[in-house]
XYZ file of C-alpha atoms in Angstrom:
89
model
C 102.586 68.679 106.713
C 104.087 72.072 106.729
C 104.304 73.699 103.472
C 105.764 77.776 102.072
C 102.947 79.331 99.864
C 104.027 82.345 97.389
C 101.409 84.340 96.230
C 102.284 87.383 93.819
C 100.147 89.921 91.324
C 98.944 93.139 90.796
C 98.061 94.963 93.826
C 94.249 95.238 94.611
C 91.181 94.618 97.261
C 90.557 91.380 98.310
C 94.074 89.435 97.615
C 94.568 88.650 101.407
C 90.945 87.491 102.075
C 90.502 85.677 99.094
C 93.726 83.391 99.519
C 93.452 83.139 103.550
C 89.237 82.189 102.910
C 90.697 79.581 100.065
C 93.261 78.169 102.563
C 90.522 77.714 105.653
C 87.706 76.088 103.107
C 90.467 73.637 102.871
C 91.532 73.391 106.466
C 94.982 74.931 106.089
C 96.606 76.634 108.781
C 98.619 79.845 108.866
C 101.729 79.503 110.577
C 103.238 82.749 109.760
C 103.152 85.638 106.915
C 105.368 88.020 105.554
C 103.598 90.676 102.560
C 105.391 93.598 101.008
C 104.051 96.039 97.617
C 107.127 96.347 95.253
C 105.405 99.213 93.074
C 102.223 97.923 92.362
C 102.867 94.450 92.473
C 101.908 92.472 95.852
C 103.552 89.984 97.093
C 103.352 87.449 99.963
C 104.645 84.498 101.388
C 102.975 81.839 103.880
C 104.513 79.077 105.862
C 101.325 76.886 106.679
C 100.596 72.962 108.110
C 98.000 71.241 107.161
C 96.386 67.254 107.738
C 98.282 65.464 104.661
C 95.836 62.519 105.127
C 93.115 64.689 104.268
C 94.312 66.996 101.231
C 97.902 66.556 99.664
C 99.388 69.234 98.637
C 98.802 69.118 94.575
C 95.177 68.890 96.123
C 95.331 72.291 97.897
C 97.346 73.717 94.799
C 94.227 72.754 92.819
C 92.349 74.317 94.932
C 93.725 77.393 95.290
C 93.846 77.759 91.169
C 90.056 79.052 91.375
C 91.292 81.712 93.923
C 94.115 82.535 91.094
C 91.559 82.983 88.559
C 89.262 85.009 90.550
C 92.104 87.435 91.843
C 94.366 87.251 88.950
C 97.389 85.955 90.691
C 99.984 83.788 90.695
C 99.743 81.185 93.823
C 102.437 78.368 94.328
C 102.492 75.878 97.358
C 105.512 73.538 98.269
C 106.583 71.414 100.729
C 108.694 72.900 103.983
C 111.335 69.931 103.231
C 111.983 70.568 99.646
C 111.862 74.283 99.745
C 114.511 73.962 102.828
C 116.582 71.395 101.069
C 116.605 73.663 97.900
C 117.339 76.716 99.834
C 120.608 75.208 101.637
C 121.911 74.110 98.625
């Protein structure tokens, strides 16, 4: 399955490896990334694939709320098809 992460929060150390070392415990793949600061606020979007027999993806968004707590950020995953669909609306 191919899904668009959005991660966003206050700038500091550690925000890419802790979400990219949350994504690989779980076997997700990084397709592409885009990252910008606005100010002190970091921001970053991921398009990623990963095995949908193995994790679905409110599984990986569970997962990924113990990286949100550690880092203090906000971290939301959705599906490639409804994010398109939304977007061409």
């Amino acid at each position: 399955m191919y899904a668009i992460m959005t991660v966003t929060g206050a700038d500091h150390t550690g925000i890419i490896a802790g979400v990219t070392a949350g994504l690989a415990a779980h076997g997700v793949n990084i397709l592409d990334v885009s990252q910008t600061l606005m100010d002190q606020w970091f921001t970053m979007i991921l398009h990623v694939e990963f095995d949908d027999s193995a994790h679905s993806i409110e599984e990986i968004q569970q997962a990924m709320t113990e990286v949100e707590a550690e880092q203090n950020l906000i971290i939301r995953i959705q599906s490639e098809a409804l994010f398109s669909a939304v977007n061409e609306i």
